[in-house]
Tab-separated table of C-alpha atoms and ligand atoms in Angstrom:
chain	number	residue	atom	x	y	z
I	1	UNK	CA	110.304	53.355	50.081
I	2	UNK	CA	112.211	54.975	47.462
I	3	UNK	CA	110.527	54.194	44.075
I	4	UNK	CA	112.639	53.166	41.099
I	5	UNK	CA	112.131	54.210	37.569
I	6	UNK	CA	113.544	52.945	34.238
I	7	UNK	CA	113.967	55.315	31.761
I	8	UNK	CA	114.499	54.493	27.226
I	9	UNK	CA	115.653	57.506	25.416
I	10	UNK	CA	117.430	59.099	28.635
I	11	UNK	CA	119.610	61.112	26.347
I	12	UNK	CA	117.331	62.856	24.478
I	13	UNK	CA	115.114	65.378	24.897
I	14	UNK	CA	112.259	64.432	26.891
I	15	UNK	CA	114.524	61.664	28.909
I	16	UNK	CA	116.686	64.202	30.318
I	17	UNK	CA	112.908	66.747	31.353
I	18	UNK	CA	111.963	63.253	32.727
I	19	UNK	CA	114.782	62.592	34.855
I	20	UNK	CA	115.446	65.886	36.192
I	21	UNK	CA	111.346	65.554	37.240
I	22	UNK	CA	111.358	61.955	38.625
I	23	UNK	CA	114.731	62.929	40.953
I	24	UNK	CA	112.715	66.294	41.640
I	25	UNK	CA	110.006	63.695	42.996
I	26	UNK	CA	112.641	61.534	45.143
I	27	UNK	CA	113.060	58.820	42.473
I	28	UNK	CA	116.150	56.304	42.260
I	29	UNK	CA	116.500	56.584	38.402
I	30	UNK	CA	118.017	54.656	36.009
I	31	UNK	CA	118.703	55.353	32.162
I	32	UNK	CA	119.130	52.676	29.219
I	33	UNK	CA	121.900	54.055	26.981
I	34	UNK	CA	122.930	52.230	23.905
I	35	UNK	CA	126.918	52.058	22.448
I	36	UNK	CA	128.172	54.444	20.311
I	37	UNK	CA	131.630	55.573	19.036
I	38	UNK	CA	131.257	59.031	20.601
I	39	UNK	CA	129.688	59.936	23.736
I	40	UNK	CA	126.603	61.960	23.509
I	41	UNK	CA	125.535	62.685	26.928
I	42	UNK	CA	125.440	66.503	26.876
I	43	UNK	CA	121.603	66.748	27.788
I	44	UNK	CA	122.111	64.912	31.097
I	45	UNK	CA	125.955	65.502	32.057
I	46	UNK	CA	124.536	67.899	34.787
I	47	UNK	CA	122.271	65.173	36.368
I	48	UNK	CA	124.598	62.013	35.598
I	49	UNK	CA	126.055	61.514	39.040
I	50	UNK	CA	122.329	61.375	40.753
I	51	UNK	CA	121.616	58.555	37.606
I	52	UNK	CA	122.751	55.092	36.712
I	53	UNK	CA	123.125	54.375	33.652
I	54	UNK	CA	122.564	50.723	32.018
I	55	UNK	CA	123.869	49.800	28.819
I	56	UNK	CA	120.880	48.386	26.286
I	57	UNK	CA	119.312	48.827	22.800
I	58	UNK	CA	116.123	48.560	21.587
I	59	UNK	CA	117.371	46.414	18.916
I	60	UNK	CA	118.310	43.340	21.515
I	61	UNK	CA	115.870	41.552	23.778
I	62	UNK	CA	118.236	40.279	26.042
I	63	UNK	CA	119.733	43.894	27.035
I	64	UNK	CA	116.088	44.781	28.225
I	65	UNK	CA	115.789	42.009	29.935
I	66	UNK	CA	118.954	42.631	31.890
I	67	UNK	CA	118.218	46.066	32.344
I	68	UNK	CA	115.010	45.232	34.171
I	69	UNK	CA	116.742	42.299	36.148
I	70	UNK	CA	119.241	44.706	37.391
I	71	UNK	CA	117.348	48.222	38.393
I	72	UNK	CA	114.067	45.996	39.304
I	73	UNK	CA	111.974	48.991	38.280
I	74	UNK	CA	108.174	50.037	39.818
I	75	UNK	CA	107.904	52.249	36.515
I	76	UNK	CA	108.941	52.006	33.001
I	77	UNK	CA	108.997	55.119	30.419
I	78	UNK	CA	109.698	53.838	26.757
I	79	UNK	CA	110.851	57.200	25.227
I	80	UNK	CA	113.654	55.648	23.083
I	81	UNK	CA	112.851	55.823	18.790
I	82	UNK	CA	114.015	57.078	15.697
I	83	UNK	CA	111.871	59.887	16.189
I	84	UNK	CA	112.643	62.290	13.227
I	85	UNK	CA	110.191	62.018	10.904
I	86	UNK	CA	112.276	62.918	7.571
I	87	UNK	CA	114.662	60.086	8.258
I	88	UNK	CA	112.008	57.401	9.093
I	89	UNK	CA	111.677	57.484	4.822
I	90	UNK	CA	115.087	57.217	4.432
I	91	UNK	CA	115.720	54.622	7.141
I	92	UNK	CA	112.016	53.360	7.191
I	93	UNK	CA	112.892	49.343	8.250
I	94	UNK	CA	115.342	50.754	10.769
I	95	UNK	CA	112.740	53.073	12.176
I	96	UNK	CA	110.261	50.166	12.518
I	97	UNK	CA	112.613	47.944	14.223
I	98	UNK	CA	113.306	50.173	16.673
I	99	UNK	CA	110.119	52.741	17.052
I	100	UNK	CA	107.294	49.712	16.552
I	101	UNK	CA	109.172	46.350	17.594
I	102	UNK	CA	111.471	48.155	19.971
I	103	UNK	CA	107.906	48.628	21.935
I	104	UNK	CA	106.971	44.976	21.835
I	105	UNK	CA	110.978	43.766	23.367
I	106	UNK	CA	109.872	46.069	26.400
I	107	UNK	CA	106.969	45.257	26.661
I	108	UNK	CA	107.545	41.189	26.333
I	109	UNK	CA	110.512	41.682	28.702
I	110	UNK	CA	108.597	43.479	31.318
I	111	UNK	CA	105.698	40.502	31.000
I	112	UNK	CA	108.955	37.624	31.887
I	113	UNK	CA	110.780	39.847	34.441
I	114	UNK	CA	107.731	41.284	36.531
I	115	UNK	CA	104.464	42.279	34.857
I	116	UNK	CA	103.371	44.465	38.324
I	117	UNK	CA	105.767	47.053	36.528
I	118	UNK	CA	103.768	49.996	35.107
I	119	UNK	CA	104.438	51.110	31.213
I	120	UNK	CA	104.836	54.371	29.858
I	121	UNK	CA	104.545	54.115	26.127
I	122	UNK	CA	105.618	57.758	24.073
I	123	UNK	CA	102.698	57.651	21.466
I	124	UNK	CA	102.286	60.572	18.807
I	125	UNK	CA	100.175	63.195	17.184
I	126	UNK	CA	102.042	61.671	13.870
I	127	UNK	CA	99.568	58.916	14.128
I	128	UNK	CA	96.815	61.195	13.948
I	129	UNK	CA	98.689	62.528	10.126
I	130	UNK	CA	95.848	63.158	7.346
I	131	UNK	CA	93.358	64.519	10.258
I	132	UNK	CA	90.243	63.006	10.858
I	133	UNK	CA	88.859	65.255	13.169
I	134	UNK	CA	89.792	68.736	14.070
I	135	UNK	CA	90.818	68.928	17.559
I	136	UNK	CA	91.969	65.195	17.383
I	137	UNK	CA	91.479	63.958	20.903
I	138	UNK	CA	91.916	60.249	22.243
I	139	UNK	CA	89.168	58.582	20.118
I	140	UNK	CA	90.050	60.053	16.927
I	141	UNK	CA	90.990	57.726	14.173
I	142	UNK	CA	94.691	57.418	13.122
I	143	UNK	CA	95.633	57.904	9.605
I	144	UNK	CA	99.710	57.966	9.683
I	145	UNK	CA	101.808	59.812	6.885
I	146	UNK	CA	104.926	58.676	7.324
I	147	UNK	CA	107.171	55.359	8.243
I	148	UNK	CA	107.593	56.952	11.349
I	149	UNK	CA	103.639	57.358	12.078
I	150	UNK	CA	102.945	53.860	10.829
I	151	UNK	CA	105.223	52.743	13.832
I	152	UNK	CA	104.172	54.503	16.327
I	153	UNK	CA	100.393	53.379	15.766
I	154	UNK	CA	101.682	49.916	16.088
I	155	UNK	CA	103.297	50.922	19.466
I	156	UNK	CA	100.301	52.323	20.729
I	157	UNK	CA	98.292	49.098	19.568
I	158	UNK	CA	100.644	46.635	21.377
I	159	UNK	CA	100.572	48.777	24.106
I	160	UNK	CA	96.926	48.407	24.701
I	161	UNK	CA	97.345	44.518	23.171
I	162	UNK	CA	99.772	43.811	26.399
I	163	UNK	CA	97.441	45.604	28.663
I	164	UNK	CA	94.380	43.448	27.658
I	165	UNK	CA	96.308	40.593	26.858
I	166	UNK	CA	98.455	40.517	30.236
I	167	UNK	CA	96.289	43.002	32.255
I	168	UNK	CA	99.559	45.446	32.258
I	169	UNK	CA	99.751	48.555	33.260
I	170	UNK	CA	100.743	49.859	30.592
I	171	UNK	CA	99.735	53.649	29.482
I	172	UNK	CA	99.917	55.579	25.986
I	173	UNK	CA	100.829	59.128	26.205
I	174	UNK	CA	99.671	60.942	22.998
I	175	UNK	CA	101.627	63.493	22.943
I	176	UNK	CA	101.598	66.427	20.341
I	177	UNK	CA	104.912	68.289	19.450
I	178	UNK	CA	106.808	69.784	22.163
I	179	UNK	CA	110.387	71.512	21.980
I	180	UNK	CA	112.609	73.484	24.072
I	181	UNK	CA	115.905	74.867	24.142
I	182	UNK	CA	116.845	70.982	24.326
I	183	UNK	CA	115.380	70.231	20.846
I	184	UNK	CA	117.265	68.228	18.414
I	185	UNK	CA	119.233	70.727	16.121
I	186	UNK	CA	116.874	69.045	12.762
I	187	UNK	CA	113.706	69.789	14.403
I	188	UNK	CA	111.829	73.165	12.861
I	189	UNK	CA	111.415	74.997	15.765
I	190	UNK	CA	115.180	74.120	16.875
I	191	UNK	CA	116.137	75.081	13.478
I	192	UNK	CA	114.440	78.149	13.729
I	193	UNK	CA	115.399	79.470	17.063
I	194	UNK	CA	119.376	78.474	16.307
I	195	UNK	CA	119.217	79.984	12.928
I	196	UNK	CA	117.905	82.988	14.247
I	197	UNK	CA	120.278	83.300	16.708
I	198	UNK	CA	122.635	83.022	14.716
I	199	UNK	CA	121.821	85.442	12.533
I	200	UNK	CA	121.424	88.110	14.850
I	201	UNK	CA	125.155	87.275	15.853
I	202	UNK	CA	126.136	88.011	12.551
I	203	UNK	CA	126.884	84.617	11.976
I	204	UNK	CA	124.523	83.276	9.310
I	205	UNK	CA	122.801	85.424	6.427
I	206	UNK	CA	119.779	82.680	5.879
I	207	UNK	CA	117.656	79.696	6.840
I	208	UNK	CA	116.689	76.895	4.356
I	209	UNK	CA	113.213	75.401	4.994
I	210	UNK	CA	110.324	73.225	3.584
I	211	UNK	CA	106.662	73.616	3.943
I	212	UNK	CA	105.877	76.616	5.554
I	213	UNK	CA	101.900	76.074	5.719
I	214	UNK	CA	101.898	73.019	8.228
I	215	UNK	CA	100.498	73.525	11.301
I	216	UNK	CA	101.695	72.132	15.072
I	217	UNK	CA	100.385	72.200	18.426
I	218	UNK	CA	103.639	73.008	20.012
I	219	UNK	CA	103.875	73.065	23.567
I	220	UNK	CA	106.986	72.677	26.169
I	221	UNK	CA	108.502	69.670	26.528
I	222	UNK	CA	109.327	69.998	30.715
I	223	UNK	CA	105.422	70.546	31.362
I	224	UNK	CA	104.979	67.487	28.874
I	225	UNK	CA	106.920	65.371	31.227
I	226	UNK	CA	105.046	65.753	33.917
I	227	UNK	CA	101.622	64.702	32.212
I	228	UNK	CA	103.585	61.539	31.481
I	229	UNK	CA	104.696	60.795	35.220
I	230	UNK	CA	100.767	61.523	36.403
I	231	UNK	CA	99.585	58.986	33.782
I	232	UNK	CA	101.396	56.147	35.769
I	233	UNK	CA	100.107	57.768	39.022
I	234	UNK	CA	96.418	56.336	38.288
I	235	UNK	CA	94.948	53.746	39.351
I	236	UNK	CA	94.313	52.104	35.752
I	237	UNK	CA	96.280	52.388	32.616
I	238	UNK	CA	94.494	54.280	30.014
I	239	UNK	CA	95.467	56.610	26.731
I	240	UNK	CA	95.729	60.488	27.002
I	241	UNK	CA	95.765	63.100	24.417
I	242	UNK	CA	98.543	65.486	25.855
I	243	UNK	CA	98.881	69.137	23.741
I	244	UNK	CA	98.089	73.036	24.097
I	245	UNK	CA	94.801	73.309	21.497
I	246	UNK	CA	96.639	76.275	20.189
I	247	UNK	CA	97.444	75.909	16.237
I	248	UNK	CA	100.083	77.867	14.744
I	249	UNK	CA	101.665	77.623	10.953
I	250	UNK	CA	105.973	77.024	10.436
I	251	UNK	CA	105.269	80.723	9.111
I	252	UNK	CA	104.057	82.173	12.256
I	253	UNK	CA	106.694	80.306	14.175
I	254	UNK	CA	109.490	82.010	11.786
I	255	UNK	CA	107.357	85.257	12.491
I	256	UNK	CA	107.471	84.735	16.173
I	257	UNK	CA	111.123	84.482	16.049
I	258	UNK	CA	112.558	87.047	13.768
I	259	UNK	CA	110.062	89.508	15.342
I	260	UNK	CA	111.919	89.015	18.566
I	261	UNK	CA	115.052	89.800	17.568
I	262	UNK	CA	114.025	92.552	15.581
I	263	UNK	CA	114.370	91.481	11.685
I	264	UNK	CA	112.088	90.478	9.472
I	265	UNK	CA	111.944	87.427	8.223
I	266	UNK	CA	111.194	87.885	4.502
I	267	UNK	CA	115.133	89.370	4.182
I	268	UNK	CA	116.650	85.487	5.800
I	269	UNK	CA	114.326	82.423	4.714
I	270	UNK	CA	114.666	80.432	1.741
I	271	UNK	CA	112.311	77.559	1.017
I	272	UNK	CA	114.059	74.296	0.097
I	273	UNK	CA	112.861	71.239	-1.665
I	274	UNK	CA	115.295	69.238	-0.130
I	275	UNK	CA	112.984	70.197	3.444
I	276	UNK	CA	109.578	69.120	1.667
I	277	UNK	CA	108.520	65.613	2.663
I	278	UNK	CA	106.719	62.662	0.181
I	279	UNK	CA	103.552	62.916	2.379
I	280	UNK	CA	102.404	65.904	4.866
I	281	UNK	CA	100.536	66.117	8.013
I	282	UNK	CA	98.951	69.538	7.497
I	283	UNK	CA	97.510	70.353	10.441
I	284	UNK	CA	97.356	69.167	14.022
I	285	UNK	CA	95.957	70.544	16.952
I	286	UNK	CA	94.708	68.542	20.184
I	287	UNK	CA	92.180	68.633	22.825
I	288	UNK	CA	93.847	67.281	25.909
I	289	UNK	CA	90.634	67.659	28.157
I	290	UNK	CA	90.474	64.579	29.359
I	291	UNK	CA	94.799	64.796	31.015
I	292	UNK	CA	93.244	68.094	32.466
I	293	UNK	CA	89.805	66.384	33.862
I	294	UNK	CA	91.480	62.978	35.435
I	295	UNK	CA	95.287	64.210	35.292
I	296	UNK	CA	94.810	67.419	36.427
I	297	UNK	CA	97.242	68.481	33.996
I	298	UNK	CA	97.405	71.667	32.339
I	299	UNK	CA	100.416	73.714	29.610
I	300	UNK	CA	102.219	76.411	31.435
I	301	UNK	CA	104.220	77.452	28.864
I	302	UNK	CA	102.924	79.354	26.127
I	303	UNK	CA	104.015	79.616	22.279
I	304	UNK	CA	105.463	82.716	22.029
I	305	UNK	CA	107.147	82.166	25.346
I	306	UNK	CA	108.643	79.013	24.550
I	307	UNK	CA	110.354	80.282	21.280
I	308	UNK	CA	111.356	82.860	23.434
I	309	UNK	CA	112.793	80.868	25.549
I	310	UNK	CA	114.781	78.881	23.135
I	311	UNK	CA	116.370	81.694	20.928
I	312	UNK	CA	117.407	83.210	24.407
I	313	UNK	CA	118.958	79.752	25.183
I	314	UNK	CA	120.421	79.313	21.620
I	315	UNK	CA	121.685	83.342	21.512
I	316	UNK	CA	123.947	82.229	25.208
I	317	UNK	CA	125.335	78.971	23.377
I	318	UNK	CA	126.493	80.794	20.305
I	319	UNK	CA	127.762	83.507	22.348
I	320	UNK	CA	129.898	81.039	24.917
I	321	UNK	CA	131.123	79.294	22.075
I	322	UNK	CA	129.516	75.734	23.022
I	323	UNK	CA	127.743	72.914	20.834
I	324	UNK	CA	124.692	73.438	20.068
X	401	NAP	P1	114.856	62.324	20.879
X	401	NAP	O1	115.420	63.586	21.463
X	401	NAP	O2	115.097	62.013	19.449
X	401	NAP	O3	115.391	61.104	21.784
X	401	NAP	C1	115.290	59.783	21.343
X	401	NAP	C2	116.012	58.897	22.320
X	401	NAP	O4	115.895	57.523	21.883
X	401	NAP	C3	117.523	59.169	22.444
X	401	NAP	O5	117.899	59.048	23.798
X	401	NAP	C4	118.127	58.028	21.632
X	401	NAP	O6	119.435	57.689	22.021
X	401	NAP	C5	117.174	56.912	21.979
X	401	NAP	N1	117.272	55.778	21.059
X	401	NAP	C6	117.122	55.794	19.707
X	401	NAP	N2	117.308	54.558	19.215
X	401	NAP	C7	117.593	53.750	20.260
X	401	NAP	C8	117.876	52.363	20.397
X	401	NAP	N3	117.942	51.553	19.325
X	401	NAP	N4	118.111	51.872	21.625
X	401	NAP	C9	118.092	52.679	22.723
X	401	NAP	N5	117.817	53.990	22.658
X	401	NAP	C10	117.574	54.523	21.443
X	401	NAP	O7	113.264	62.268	21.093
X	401	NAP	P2	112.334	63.124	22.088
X	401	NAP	O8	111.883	64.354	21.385
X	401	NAP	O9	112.975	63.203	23.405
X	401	NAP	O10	111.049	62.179	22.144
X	401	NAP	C11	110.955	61.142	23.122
X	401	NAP	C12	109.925	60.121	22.635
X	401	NAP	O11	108.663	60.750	22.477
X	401	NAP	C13	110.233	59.489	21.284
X	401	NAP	O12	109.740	58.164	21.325
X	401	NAP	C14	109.425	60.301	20.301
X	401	NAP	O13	109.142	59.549	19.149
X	401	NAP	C15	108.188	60.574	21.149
X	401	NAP	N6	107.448	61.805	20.848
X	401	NAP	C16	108.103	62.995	20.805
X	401	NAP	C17	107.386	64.156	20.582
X	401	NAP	C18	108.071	65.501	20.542
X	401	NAP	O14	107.458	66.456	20.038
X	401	NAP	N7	109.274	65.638	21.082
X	401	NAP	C19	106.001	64.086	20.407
X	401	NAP	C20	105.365	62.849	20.490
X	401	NAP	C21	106.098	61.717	20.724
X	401	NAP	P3	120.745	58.379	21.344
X	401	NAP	O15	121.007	59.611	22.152
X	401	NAP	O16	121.781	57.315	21.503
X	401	NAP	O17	120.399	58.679	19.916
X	402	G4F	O1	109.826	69.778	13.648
X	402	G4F	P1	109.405	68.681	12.745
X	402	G4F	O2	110.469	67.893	12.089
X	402	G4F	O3	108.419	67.778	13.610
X	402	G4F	P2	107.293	66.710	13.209
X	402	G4F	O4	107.512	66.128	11.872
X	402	G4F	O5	105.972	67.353	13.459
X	402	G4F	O6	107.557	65.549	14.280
X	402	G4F	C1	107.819	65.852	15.641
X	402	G4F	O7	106.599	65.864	16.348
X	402	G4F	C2	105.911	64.605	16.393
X	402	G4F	C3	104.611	64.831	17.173
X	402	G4F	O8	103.600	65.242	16.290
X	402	G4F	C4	106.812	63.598	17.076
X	402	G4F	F1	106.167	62.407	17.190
X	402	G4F	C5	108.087	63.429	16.267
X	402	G4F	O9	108.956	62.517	16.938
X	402	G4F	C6	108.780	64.783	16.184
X	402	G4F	O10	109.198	65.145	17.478
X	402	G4F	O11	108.468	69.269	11.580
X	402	G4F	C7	107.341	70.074	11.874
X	402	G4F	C8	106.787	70.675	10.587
X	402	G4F	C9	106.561	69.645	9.462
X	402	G4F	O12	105.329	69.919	8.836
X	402	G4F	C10	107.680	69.921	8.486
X	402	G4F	O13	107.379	69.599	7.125
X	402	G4F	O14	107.739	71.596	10.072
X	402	G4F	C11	107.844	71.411	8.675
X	402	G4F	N1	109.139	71.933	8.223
X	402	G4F	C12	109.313	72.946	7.329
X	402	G4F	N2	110.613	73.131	7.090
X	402	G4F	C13	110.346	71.471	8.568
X	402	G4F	C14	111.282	72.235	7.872
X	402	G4F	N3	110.712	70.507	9.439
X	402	G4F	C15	112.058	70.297	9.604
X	402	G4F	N4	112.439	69.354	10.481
X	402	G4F	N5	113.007	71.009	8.911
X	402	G4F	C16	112.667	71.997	8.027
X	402	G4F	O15	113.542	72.619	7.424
């Protein structure tokens, strides 16, 4: 039987990896999109006639509900937020409405419509913020550093609440940065890789960033999508820690990237206040033994490949004239 999977956040990043994968596995899937003015499907426009896609928001019970009812689902990925951390101080209510209590309207929907229905909820190294543990792994204490962190700890909470409370299956991916040539154009490494490109083109003279010292565990978002389709393969529902264990500073990844196109990066980057943010998370870095021990999951994609990878993809836009 063909399985059916409902997917939040199809039009982002990770919802277009995670479609591509699930029709790559023989999957009927579905999409929640919500209105807007202007139609922003570019990430899945080459996938949209294998798709369906249901009109919903976060923000509105009864839409989930409906989307359920109609695409009667086996699996459920919640990928939709306000997931840019900057914004989530300038928009913090909005970004709980949508990033926490968004969480809570799926889940409480999926409870009415069928609770056999298994949950994927995207939880965050953000929650981890102001480390209390170096690697941070699945036990490790959260300490949040932003609106945005604050709500995803809350979605991870009410995603274990439903699955004690309701016996769900419902699953919390933690999952620690991961980019491609996908990324949103505000992300660093996105910002990075198009500036760069850019530049080489001889169309830019400089790149305006914030903190340079923070440190990510960046990995690639397609392998990242898989670890989240094997957590709803198990048996039980459980919470995985999802990331490379490699460590690298917004420095090195500015390094990496002006090193590959052959200029150095001292001559192009200006550092920005306007970039800085009212609270940091310094450093993050994850120990995702436990997705390779019960997942079997492992990175395939390494750093300096996957900024590779995206100023090659960002050098081919620029150069065909296209959006970015
Ligand atoms: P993204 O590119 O920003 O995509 C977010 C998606 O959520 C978009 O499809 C967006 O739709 C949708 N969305 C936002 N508000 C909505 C609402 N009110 N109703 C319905 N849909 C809404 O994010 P991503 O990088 O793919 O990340 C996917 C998920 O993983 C997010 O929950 C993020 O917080 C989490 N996460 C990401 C990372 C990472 O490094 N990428 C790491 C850990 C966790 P529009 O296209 O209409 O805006
Ligand atoms: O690329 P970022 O904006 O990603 P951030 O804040 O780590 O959040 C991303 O990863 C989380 C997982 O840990 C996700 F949950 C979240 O949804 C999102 O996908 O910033 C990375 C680092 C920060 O320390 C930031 O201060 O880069 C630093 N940075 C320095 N200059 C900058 C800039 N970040 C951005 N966006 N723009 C800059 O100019």
């Amino acid at each position: 039987m063909t399985k059916r999977a409902l997917i939040t956040g199809i039009t982002g990043q990770d919802g277009s990896y995670l479609a591509e994968f699930l029709l790559s596995q023989g999957y009927e899937v579905f999409g929640l999109v919500r209105r807007t003015s202007t139609v922003n499907f570019n990430r899945i426009e080459h996938i949209q006639d294998q798709i369906t896609l249901i009109p919903g928001d976060m923000l509105d019970q009864t839409s989930l509900q409906l989307a359920l009812q109609q695409c009667e689902p086996q699996e459920v990925y919640n990928l939709a937020a306000q997931s840019f951390v900057q914004t989530s101080w300038t928009q913090p209510v909005f970004t709980g409405d949508v990033t926490a209590l968004g969480v809570t309207r799926l889940l409480d929907a999926i409870r009415h419509v069928d609770p056999a229905i298994r949950f994927y909820q995207a939880s965050s190294s953000e929650m981890f913020g102001k480390v209390r543990e170096v690697p941070q792994r699945e036990t490790t204490p959260f300490y949040p550093r932003s609106p945005y962190g604050v709500a995803k700890v809350y979605g991870h909470w009410i995603t274990i609440n439903y699955r004690e409370s309701y016996n769900l299956h419902a699953t919390s991916g933690i999952l620690f940065n991961h980019e491609s040539p996908r990324r949103g154009i505000e992300f660093v490494t996105r910002k990075v890789t198009y500036n760069v490109a850019k530049i080489k083109l001889g169309m830019a003279d400089e790149i305006r960033l914030g903190n340079l010292d923070s440190r990510r565990d960046w990995g690639f978002a397609g392998d990242y999508v898989r670890a989240m389709w094997l957590m709803l393969q198990q048996d039980e529902p459980d919470d995985y820690v999802i990331s490379t264990g490699q460590t690298h500073a917004v420095q090195e990844l500015v390094e990496v990237a002006f090193d590959y196109v052959g200029l150095d990066w001292h001559d192009y980057v200006k550092q920005d206040p306007r970039f800085m943010r009212p609270a940091e998370v310094d450093l993050l870095v994850g120990d995702s033994s436990k997705a390779g021990k019960q997942l079997g999951w492992e990175p395939q994609v390494s750093f300096e490949e996957l900024i590779h990878m995206m100023i090659d993809a960002d050098l081919k836009i620029l150069q065909a004239g296209e959006r970015a």
